[in-house]
Coordinates of C-alpha atoms in Angstrom, one line a residue:
X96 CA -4.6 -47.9 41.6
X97 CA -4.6 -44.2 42.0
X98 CA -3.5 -41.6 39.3
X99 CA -0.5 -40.4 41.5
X100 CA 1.3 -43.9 41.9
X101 CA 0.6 -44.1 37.5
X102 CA 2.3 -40.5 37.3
X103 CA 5.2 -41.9 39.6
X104 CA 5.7 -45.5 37.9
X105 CA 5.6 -43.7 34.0
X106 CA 8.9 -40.9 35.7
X107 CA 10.5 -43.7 36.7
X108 CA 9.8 -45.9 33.7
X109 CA 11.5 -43.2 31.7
X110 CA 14.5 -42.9 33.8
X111 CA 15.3 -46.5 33.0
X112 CA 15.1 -46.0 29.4
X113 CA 17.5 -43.0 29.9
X114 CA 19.7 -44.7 31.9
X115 CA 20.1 -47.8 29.3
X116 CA 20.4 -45.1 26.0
X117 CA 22.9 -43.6 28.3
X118 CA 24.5 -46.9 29.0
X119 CA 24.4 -48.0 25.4
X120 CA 25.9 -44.6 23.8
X121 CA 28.7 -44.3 26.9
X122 CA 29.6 -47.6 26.3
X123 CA 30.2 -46.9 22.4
X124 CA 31.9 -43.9 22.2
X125 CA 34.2 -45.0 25.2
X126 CA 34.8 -48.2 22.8
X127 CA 35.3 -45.9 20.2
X128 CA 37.6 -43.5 21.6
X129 CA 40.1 -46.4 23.0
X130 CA 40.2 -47.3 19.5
X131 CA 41.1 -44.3 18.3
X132 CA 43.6 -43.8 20.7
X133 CA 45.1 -47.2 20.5
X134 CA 45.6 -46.7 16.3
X135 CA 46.9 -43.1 17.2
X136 CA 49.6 -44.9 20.1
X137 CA 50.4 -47.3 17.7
X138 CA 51.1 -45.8 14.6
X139 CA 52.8 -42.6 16.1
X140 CA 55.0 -45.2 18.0
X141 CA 53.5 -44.6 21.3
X142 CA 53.4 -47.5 24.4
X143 CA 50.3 -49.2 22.9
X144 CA 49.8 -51.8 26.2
X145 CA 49.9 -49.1 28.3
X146 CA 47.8 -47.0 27.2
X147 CA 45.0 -50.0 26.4
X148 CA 45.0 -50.7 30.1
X149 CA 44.7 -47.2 31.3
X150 CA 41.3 -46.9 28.8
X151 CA 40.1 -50.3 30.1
X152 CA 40.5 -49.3 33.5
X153 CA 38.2 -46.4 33.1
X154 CA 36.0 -48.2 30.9
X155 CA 35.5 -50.5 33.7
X156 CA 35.0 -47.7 36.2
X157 CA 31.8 -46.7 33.9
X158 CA 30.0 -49.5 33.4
X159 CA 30.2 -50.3 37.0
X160 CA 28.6 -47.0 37.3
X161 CA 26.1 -47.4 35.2
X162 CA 24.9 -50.5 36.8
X163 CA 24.8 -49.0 39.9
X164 CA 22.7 -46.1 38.4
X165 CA 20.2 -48.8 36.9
X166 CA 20.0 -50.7 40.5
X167 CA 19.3 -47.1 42.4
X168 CA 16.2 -46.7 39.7
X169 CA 15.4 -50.5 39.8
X170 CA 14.8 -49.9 43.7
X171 CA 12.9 -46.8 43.3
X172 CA 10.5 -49.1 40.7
X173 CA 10.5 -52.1 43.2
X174 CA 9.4 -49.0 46.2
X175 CA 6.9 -47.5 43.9
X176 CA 5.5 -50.9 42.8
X177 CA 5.1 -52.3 46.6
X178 CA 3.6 -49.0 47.5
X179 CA 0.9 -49.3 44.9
X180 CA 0.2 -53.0 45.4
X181 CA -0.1 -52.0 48.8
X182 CA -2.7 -49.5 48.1
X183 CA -4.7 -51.7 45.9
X184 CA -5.2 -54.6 48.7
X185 CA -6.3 -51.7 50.9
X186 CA -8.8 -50.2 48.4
X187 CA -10.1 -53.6 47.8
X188 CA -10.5 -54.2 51.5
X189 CA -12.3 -51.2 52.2
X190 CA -14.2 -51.6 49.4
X191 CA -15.2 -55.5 51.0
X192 CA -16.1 -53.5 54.1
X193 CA -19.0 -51.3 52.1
X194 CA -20.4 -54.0 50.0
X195 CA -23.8 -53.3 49.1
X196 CA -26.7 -54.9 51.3
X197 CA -27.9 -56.4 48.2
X198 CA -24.2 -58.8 48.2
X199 CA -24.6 -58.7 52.0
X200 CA -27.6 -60.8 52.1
X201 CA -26.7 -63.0 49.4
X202 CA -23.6 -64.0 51.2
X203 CA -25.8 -65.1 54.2
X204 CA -28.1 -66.5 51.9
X205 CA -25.7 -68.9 51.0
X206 CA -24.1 -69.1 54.5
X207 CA -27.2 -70.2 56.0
X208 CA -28.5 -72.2 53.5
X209 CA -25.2 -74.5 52.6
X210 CA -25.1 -75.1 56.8
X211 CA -28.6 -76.0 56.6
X212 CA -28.1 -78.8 54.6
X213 CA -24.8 -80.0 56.1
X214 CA -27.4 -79.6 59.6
X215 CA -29.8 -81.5 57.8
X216 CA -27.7 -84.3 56.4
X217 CA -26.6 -85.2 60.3
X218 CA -30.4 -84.8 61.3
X219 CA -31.5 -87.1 58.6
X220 CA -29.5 -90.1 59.2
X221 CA -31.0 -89.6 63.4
X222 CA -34.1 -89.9 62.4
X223 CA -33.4 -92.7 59.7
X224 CA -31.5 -94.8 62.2
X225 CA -34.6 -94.2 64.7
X226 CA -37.1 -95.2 62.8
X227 CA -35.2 -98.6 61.2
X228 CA -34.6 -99.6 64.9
X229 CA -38.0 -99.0 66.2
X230 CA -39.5 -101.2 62.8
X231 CA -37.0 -103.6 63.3
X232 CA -39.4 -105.1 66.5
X233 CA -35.5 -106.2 68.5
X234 CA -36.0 -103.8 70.8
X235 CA -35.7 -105.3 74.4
X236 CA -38.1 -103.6 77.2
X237 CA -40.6 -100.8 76.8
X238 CA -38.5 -97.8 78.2
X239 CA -36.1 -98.5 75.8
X240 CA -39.0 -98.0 72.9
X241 CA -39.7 -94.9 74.6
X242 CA -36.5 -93.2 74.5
X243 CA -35.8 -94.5 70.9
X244 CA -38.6 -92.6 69.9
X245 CA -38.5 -89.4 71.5
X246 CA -34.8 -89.4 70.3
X247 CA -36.7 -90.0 66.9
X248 CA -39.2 -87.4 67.4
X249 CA -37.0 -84.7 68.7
X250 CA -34.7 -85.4 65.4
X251 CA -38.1 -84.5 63.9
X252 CA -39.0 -81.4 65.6
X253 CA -34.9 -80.4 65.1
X254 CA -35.1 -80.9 61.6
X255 CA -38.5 -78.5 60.8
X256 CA -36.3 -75.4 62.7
X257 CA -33.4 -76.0 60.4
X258 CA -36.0 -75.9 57.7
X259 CA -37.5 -72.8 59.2
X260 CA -34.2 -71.2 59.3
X261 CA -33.6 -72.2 55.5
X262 CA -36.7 -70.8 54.7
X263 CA -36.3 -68.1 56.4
X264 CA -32.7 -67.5 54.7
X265 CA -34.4 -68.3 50.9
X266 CA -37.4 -65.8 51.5
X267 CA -34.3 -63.1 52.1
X268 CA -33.1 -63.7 48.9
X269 CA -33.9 -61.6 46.2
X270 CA -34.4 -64.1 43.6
X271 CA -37.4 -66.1 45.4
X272 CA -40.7 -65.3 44.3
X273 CA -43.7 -67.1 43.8
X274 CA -44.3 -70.6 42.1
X275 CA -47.7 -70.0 40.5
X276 CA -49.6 -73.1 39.2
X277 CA -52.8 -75.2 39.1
X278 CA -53.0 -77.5 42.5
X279 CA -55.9 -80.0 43.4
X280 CA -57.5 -78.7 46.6
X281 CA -58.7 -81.9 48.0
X282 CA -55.2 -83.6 47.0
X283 CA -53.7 -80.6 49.6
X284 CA -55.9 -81.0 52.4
X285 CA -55.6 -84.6 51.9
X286 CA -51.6 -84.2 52.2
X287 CA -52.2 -81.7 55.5
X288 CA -54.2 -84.6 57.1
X289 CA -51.9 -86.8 56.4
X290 CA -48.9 -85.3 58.3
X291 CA -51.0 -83.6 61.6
X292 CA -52.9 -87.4 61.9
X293 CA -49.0 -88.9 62.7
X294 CA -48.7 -85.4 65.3
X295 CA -51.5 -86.5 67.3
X296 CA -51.3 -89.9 67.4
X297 CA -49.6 -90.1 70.9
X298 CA -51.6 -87.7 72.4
X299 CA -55.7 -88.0 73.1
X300 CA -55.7 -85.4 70.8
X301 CA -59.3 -85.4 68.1
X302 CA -58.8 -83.9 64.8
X303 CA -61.9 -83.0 63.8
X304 CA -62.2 -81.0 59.8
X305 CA -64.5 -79.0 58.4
X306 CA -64.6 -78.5 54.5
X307 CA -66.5 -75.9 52.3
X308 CA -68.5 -77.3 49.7
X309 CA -68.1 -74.6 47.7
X310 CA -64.4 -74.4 47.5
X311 CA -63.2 -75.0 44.2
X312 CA -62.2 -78.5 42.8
X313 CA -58.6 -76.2 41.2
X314 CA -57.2 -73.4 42.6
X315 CA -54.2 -71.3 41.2
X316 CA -51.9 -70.3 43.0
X317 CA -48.4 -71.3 44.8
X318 CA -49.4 -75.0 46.6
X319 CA -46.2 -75.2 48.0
X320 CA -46.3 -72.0 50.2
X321 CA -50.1 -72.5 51.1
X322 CA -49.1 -76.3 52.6
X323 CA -46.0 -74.4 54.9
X324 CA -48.5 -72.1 56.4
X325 CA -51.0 -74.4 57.3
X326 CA -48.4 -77.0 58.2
X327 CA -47.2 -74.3 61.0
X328 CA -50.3 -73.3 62.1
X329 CA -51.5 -77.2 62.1
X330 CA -48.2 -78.2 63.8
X331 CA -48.5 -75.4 66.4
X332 CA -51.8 -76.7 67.5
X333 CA -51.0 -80.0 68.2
X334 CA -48.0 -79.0 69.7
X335 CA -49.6 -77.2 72.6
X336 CA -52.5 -79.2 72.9
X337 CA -51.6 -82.1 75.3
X338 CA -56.1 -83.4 75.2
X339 CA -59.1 -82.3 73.5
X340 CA -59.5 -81.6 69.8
X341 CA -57.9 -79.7 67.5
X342 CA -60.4 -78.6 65.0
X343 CA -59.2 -77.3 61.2
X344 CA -62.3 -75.5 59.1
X345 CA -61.5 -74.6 55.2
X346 CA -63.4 -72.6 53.2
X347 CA -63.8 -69.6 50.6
X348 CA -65.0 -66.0 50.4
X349 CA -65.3 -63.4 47.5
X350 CA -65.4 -60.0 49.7
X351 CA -62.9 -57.6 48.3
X352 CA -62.0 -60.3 45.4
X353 CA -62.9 -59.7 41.6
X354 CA -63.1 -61.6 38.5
X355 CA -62.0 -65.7 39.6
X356 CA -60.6 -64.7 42.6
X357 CA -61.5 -66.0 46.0
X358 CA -60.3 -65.9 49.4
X359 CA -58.9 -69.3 51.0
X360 CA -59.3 -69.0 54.3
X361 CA -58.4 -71.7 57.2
X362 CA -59.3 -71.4 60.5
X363 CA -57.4 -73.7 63.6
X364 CA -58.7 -73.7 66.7
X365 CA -57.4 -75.7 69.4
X366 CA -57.8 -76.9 73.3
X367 CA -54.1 -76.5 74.1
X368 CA -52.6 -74.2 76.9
X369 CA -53.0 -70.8 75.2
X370 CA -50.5 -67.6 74.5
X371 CA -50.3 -64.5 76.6
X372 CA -50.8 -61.3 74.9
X373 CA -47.3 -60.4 75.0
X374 CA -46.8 -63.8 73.3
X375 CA -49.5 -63.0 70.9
X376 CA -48.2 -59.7 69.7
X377 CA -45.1 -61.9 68.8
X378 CA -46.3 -64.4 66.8
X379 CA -48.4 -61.7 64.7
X380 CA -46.0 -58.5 65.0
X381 CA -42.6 -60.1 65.4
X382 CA -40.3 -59.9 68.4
X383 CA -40.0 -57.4 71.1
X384 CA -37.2 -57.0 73.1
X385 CA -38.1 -57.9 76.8
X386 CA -36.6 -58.9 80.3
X387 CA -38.2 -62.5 80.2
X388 CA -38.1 -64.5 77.0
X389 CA -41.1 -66.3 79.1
X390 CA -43.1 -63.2 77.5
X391 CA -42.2 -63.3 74.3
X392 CA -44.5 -66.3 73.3
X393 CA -41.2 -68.2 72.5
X394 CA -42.8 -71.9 73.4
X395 CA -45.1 -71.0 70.7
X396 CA -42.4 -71.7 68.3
X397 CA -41.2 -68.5 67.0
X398 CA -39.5 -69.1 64.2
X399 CA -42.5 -71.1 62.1
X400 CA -44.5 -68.3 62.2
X401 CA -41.6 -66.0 61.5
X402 CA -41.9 -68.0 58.4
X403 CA -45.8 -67.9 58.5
X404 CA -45.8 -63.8 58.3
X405 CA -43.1 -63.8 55.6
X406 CA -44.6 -66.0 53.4
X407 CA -48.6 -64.6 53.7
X408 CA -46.8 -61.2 52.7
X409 CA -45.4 -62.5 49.8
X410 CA -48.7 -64.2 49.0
X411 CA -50.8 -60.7 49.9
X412 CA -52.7 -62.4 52.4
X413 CA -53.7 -61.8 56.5
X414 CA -53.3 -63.4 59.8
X415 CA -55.3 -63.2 63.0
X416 CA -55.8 -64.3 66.4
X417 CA -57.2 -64.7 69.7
X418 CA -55.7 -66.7 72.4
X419 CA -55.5 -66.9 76.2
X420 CA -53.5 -68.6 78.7
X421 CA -55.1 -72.0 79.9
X422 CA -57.9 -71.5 77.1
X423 CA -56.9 -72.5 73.5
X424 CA -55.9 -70.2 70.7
X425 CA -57.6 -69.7 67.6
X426 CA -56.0 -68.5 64.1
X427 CA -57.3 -67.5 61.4
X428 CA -55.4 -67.1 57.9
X429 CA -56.8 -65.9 54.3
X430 CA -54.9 -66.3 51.2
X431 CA -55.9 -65.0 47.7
X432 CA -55.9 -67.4 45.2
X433 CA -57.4 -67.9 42.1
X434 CA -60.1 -70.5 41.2
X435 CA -59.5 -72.8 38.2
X436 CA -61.0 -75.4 35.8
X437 CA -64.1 -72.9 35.9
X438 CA -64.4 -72.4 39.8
X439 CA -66.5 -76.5 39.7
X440 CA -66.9 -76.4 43.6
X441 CA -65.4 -80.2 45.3
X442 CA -69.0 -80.7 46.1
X443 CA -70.7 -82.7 48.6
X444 CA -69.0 -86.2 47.9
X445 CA -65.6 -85.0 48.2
X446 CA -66.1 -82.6 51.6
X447 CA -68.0 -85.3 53.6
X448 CA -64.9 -87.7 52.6
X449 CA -62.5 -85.7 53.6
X450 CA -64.0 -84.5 57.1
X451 CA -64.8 -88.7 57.7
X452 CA -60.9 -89.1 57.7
X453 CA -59.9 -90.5 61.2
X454 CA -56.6 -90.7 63.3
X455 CA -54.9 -93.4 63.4
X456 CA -53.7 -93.9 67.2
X457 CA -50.8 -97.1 67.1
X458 CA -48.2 -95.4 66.1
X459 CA -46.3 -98.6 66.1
X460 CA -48.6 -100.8 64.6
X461 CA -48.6 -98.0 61.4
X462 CA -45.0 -98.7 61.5
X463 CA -45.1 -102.6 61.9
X464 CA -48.0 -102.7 59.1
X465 CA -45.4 -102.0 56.3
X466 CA -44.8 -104.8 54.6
X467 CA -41.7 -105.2 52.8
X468 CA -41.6 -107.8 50.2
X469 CA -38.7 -109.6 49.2
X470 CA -36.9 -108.7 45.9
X471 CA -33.5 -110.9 45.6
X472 CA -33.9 -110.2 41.3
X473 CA -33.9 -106.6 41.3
X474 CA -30.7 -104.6 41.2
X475 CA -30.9 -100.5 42.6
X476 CA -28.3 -98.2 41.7
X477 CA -27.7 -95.1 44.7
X478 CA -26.5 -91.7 43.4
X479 CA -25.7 -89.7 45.9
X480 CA -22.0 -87.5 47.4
X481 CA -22.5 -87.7 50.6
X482 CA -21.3 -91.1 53.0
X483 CA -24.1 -91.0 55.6
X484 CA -27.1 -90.7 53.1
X485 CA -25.9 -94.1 50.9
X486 CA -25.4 -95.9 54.3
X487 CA -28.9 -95.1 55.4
X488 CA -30.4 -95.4 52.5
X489 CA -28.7 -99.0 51.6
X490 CA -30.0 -100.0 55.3
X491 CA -33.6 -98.8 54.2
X492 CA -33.6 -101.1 51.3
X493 CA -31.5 -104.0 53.2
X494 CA -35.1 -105.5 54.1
X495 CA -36.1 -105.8 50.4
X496 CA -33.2 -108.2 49.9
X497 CA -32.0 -106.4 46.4
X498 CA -28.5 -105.8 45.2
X499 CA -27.6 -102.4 45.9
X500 CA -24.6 -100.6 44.3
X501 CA -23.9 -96.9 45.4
X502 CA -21.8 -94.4 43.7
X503 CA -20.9 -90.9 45.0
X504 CA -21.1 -88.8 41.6
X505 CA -23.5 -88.1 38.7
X506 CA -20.6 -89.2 36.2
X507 CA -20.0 -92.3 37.6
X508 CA -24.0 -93.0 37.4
X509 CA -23.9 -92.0 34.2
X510 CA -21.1 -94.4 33.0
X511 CA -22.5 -97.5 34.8
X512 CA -25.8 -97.3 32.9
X513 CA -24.1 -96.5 29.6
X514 CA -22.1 -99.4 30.4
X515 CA -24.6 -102.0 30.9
X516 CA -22.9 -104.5 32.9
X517 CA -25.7 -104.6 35.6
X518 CA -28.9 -103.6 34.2
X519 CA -30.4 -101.9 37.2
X520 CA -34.5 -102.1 38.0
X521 CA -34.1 -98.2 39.3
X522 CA -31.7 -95.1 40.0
X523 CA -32.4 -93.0 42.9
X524 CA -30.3 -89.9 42.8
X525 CA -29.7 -87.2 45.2
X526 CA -30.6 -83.4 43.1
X527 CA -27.6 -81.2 45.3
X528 CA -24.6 -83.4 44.6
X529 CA -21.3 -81.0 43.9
X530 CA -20.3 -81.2 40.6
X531 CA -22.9 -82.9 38.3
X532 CA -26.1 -82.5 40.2
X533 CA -29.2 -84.7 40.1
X534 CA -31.6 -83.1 37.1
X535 CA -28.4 -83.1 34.7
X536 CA -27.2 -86.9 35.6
X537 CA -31.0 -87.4 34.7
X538 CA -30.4 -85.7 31.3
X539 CA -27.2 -87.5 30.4
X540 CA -28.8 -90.8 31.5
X541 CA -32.0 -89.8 28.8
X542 CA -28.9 -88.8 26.6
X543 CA -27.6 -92.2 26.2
X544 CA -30.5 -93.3 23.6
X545 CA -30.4 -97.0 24.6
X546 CA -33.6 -98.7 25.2
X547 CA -32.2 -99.3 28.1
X548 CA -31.1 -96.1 29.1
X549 CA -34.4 -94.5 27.8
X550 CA -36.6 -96.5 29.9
X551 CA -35.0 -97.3 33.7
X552 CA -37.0 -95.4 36.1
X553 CA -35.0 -92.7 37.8
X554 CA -36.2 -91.3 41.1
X555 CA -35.2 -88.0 42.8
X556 CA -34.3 -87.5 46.5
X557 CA -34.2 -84.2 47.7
X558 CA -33.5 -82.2 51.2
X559 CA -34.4 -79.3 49.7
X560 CA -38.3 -77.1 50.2
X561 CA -39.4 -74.8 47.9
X562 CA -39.8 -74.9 44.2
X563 CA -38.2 -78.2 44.0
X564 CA -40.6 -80.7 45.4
X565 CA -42.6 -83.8 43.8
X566 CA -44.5 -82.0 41.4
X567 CA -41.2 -80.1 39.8
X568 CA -39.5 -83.4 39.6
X569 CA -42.1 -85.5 37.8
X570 CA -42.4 -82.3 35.1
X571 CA -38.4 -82.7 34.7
X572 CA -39.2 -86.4 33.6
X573 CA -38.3 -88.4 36.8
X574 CA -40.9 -91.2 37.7
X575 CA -40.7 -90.4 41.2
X576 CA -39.9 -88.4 44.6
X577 CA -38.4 -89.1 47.6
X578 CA -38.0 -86.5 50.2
X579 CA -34.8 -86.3 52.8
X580 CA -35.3 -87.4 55.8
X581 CA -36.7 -90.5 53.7
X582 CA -40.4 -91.8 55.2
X583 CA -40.6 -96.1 55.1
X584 CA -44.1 -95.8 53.8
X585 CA -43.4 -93.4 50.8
X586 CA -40.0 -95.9 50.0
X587 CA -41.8 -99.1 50.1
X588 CA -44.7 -97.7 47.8
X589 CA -42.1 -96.4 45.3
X590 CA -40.7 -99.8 45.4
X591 CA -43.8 -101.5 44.8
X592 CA -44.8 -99.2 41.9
X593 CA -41.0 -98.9 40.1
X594 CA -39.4 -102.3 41.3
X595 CA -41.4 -105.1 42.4
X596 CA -41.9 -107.7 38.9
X597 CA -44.8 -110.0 40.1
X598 CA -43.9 -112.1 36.8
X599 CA -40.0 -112.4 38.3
X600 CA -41.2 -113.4 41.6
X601 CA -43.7 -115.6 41.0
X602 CA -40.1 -117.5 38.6
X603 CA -38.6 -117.7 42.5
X604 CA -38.1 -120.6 43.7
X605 CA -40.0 -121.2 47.1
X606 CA -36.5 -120.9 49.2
X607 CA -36.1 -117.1 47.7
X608 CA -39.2 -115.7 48.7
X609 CA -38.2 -115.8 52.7

């Protein structure tokens, strides 16, 4: 409010207290003098009526006044008052109009990051749906099988741009940084082979590896951010190469570094159908503005390396490359990290193994080769506030023939396992519910200080990339991680670790195990 409108509303505060003394003294002596005047009337023998009318009469006259005085000054308040709220809503306006970039890009931090999810929660349940249908085996005629899956696999591809985007919208943020801690090197490249063997396998696509003995058994660093680069570069590959071999060499250098430092450094070279310089300078520089987005490198997918180059200069580390159209592309990224457990090298062994991995091609049969086994005894409880995800995820474990309550809030969680009516085999809850989220329905659960309570294993699902992943999870306490959209294998091995009872089953009767 500004200092003139105070000045104003204090004058016109104090004419209102003026105005009521005035009222209030007025009023008194015009009482006063009637009395006077009425004993003088009286006792001197004068007309005491009519004189007591006259005085009312122009008593009446001044109060009326009066109270027209205070309206006039309660309007000039009301005017003054208006004026300053006025004011106020357009200083705070202008004021929302200049916020600082700092606020700016917190609010579309936020913005992108809360669609995202919503994006994500759609995508999942395609891609759930997909894959139940295509293991279910009822599917009538090949081309239908076909569509299924490239309705399943484009859900696939959707779903890694809206995590690019979120990604994208985190690293903006301020308050992301770097997760630093120990990781197991084979374990990673283990992980990376894992994913890029299920890219290739419809395509006559060979994914050959190459490992560094020397590199160390523990690095230090953050895993997390290490995995997305080579996932993009890895996914890139396989993407554009439609025959021949991708081929992924991992190893270490020390120029430059000091003390336990290294440089990790991957290089993916591939067969595929190459990038123009134009779309070369894009991926490593960024965007140009151009007449034909053809130029720009755009098939390439843009926005993954956008990530990529973000991410490596958080991390202090390079990218290069050489490509040309209709002859493969070649990258080449190094990444400082620090070696751990004394720099012990993976050795021989553990290098040979991992370069001996081969593709699996039946992508079907990988699917078909889960085998669910039946579970009528066990009892699941589903945490989770959004509809879609309990209705996939109660389809998922349909198969396993468990009873399967679902609840849409941590609280409600919570007061079934206090309560103890069904003493459930496992929880899985969902870490971004509203309200009560996932780690403190976890703690409550802990809090309870039943055996019971103390003991049920409680596995998180989560949509969410960065810090939050498997290994943040199982330091918060929970026996397992599931990751949104939910992957058969990965369910049906938590259920085999966390809810099978061989002793219960073998109790069956022979009717209950089909």
């Amino acid at each position: 409010m500004y200092f003139r409108t105070k000045i104003f509303l204090a004058i016109a505060a104090s004419f209102l207290f003026v105005s009521f003394m005035s009222l209030g003294i007025g009023s008194y002596l015009m009482h006063d003098g009637i009395a006077e005047i009425l004993w003088y009337e009286t006792n001197a023998g004068g007309d005491a009526p009519e004189t007591f009318e006259r005085f009312m009469h122009v008593l009446h006259l001044g109060e009326l006044a009066s109270i027209a005085a205070l309206s006039l000054f309660a309007m000039i308040i009301a005017l003054f008052a208006s004026r300053a709220i006025a004011r106020s809503i357009s200083e705070r306006a202008r004021e929302d109009r200049f916020l600082s970039p700092s606020v700016k890009a917190e609010i579309k931090h936020d913005l992108l990051l809360n669609a995202g999810r919503e994006i994500k929660t759609q995508i999942n349940t395609i891609i759930g749906l997909s894959e139940l249908t295509l293991c279910s085996g009822k599917i009538s005629g090949e081309e239908n099988y076909e569509n299924l899956e490239k309705i399943c696999n484009s859900g696939i591809m959707l779903s890694e741009c809206v995590r690019d985007l979120m990604d994208i919208a985190k690293m903006e943020s301020p308050k992301i940084g770097l997760d630093l801690s120990v990781y197991d090197t084979q374990k990673m490249i283990e992980d990376e082979i894992a994913i890029n063997i299920v890219r290739a396998a419809d395509k006559p696509v060979k994914f050959i590896l190459g490992v560094d003995e020397a590199l160390p058994r523990k690095l230090y660093g953050d895993e997390l951010k290490v995995k997305r680069v080579l996932d993009n570069l890895l996914s890139n590959a396989f993407r554009r190469t439609e025959k021949g071999q991708v081929r992924w060499s991992v190893y270490c250098e020390k120029n430059g570094c000091d003390g336990d430092d290294i440089w990790l450094v991957s290089k993916i070279t591939d067969t595929g159908a190459g990038i123009g310089e134009d779309g070369l300078n894009t991926i490593l520089t960024g965007p140009r503005k151009t007449k034909n987005w053809k130029e720009t490198g755009s098939e390439s997918n843009e926005l993954a390396f956008s990530v990529t180059r973000r991410i490596l200069d958080m991390m202090g580390g390079d990218i290069s490359a050489e490509s040309a159209r209709g002859e493969g592309s070649s990258f080449t990224v190094r990444v400082k990290q620090r070696a751990a457990d004394d720099g012990e090298p993976i050795g021989p062994d553990a290098a040979k193994s991992l370069c001996d991995i081969r593709q699996k091609n039946d992508k079907l049969g990988s699917r078909n080769r889960i085998t669910r086994t039946f579970v009528p005894y066990a009892n699941v409880l589903l945490v989770d506030d959004k509809t879609d995800d309990l209705d996939l995820f109660r389809r998922m474990l349909k198969p396993y023939g468990m009873r399967i309550d679902c609840v849409d809030s941590g609280q409600a969680a919570v007061d079934l396992v206090m309560a103890e009516d069904v003493k459930y085999d496992a929880v899985f809850i969902d870490d971004s519910m509203d309200g009560m989220g996932g780690i403190e329905t976890f703690r409550l659960i802990r809090m309870i200080r039943t055996p019971y309570a103390a003991s049920v294993p409680i596995i998180a699902l989560s949509a969410n990339h960065g810090p939050r992943n498997a290994k943040f999870f199982l330091k918060k306490g929970f026996q397992a991680f599931l990751s949104k959209p939910f992957d058969l294998a990965d369910l049906n091995d938590v259920v085999n670790r966390w809810i099978r009872d061989e002793s219960r089953e073998n109790a069956l009767p022979e009717t209950a195990h089909s």
